[in-house]
C-alpha positions as MATLAB code, in Angstrom:
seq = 'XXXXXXXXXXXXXXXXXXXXXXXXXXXXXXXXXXXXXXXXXXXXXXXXXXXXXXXXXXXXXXXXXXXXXXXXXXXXXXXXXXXXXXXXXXXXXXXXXXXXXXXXXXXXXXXXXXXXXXXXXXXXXXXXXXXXXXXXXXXXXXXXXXXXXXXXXXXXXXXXXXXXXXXXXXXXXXXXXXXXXXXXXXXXXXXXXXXXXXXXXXXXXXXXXXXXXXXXXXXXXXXXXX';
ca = [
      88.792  102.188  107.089;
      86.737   98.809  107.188;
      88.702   95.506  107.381;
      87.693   91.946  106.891;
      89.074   88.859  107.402;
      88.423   86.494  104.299;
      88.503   82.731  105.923;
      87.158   79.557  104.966;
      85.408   76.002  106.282;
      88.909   74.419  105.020;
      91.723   74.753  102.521;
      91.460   74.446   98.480;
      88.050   76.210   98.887;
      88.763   79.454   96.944;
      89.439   82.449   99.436;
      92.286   83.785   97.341;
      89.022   83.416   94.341;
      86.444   85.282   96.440;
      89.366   87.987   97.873;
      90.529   89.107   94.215;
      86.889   89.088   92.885;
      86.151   91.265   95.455;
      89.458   93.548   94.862;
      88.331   93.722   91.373;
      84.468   94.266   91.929;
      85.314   97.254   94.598;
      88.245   98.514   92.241;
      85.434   98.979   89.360;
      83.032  100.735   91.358;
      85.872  103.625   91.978;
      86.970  102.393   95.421;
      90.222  102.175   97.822;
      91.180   98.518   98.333;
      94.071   96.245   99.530;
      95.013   93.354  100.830;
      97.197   90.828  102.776;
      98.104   87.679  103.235;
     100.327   87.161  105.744;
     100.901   83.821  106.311;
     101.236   81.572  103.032;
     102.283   77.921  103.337;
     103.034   75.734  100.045;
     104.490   78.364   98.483;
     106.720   78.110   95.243;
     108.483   80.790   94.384;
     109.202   79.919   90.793;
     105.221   79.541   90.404;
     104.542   83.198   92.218;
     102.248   84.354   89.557;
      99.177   81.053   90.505;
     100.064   81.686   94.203;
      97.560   83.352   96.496;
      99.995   86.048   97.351;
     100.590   86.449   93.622;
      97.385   86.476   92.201;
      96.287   89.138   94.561;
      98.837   91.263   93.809;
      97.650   91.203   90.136;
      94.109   91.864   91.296;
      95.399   95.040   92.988;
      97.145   95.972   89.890;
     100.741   95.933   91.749;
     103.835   94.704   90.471;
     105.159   91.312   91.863;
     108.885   92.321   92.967;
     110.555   90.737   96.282;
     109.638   93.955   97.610;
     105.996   93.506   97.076;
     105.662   89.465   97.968;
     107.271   90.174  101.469;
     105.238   93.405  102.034;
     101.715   91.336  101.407;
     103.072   88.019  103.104;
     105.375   88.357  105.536;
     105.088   84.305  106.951;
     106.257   82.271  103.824;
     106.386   78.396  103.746;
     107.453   76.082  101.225;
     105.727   73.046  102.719;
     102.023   72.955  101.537;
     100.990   71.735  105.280;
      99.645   73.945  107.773;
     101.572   77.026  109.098;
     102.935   75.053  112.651;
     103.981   72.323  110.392;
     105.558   73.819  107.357;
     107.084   76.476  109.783;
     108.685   73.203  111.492;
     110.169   71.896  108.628;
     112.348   75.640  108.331;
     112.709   75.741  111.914;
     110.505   78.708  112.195;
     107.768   79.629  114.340;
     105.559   82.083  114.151;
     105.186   84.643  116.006;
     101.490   85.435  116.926;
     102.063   88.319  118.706;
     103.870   90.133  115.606;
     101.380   88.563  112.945;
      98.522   90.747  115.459;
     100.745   93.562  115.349;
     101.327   93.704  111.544;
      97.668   92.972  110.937;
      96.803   96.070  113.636;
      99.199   98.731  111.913;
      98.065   97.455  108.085;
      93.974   98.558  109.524;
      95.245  101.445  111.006;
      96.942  102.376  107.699;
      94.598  101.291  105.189;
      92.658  103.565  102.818;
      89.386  102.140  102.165;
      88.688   98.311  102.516;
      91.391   96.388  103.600;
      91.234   92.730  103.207;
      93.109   90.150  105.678;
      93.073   86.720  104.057;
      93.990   83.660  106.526;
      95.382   80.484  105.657;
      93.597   77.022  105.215;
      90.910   76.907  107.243;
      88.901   79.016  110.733;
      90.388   76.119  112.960;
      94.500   75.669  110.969;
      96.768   75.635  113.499;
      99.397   78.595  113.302;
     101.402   77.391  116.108;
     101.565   75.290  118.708;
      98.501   77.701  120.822;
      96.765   79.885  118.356;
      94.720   78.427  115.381;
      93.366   81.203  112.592;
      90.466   81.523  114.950;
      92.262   82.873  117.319;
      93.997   85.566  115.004;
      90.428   86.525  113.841;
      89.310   87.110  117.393;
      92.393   89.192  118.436;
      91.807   91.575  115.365;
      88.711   92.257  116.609;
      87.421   92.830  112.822;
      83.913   90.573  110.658;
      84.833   88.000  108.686;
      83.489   86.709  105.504;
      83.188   82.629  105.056;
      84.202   81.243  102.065;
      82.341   77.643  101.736;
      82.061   75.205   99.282;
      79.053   73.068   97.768;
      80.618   69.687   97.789;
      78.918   66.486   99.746;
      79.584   67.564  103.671;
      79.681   71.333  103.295;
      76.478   72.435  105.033;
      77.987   70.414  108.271;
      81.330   72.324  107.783;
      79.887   75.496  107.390;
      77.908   75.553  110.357;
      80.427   74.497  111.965;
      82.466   77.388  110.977;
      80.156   79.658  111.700;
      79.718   77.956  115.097;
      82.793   78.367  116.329;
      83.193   82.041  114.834;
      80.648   83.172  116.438;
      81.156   81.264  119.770;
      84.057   83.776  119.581;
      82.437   87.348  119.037;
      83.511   87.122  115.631;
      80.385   89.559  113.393;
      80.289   86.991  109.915;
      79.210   89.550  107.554;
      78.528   86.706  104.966;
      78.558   83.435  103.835;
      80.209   82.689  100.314;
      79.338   79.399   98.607;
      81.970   79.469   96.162;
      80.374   76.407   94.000;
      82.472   73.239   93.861;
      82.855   70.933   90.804;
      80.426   68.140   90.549;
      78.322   69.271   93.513;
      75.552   66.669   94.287;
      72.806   69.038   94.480;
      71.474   72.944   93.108;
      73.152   75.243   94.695;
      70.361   76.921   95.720;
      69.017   74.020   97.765;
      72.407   73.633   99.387;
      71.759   77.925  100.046;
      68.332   77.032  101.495;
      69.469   74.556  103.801;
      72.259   76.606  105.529;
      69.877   79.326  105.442;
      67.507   77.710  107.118;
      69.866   77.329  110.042;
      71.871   80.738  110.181;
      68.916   82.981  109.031;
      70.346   86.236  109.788;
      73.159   85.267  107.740;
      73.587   86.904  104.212;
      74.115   84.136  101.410;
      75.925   84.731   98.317;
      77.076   82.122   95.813;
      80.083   82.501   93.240;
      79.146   80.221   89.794;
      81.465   77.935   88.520;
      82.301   78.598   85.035;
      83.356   81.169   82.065;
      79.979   83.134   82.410;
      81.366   86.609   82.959;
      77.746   88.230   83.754;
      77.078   86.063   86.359;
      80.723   86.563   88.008;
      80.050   90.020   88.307;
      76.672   89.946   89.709;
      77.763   87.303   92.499;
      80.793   89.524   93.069;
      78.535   92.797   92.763;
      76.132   91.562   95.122;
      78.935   90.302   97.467;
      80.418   93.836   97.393;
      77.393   95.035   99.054;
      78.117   92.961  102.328;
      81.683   94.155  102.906;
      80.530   98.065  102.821;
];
């Protein structure tokens, strides 16, 4: 068993991108993998297919039934706000000590890799005490960063990092998932973070239709969540 939590410097950044590249990538080399996302806010359920819980689903090859959309997010919002909020606006809450629990049986079940993808960003509130920091931490499990390479990242991704780690939680890797129009190479904004989380693994994810280069980002990414 080896689980990971896939989170991110902020939301619209492309963890649902990096999680079903990954499903893929592992899939093709022969090996066990699933995944969850629990909590999903913004969610339209006429548009299931483009939604994170959707596209995963089609990454793992699995049907997308009622059955299936509860089983791999149990939390569902309509409101694209974070959780607390669009929770409010059903008059949920949710619960944080039965999101731990169904993360903590889904590891002890899992065959293989199991990937946990949060919602929004490290610090988006859940409720009105726990942010996806704090569900990180209480797992107990490495996380990967999903970043972007947009004017501002390299402060929010040490920032991230920061506060991860402040926590105990291992960061098996940074993923600069590159962002339309960035303002510089990618490779200088790479050298720059690097600089400043050396022990760190880096691994960007090209923008574009370039299937070769996909699969060596997501190839070499594959080699970090072993």
């Amino acid at each position: 068993m080896n689980a990971i939590f896939v989170t991110a410097t902020g939301t619209d950044i492309g963890k649902t991108f990096v999680t079903a590249g990954l499903i893929r990538a592992l899939r093709a080399q022969g090996r066990s993998v699933s995944a969850l996302k629990p909590v999903i806010s913004g969610l339209d359920i006429d548009a299931i297919e483009t939604s994170d819980t959707g596209i995963l689903l089609q990454a793992m090859e699995r049907l997308i039934t009622p059955e299936t959309i509860a089983g791999l997010s149990p939390w569902r919002f309509r409101a694209p706000l974070s959780p607390d909020m669009a929770a409010a606006r059903e008059n949920r809450v949710i619960d944080f000590a039965e999101l731990i629990t169904f993360c903590r049986k889904a590891i002890a079940a899992a065959d293989g890799t199991l990937f946990i993808e949060g919602v929004g960003g490290a610090m988006v509130p859940l409720d009105a005490r726990h942010t996806v920091l704090d569900w990180i931490a209480a797992l107990e499990i490495p996380a990967l960063l999903v970043a972007g390479t947009y004017l501002g990242t390299i402060s929010h991704t040490l920032t991230a990092l920061a506060a991860l780690t402040s926590r105990g939680v291992a960061v098996r890797a940074i993923v600069l998932n590159e962002s339309e129009n960035s303002p510089v190479p990618v490779a200088e904004t790479m050298g720059t973070i690097g600089r400043f989380a050396p022990a760190v693994p880096i691994t960007a994810i090209p923008r574009g239709d370039d299937s070769t280069a996909l699969q060596a980002a997501f190839g070499q990414l594959c080699a970090h969540v072993e």
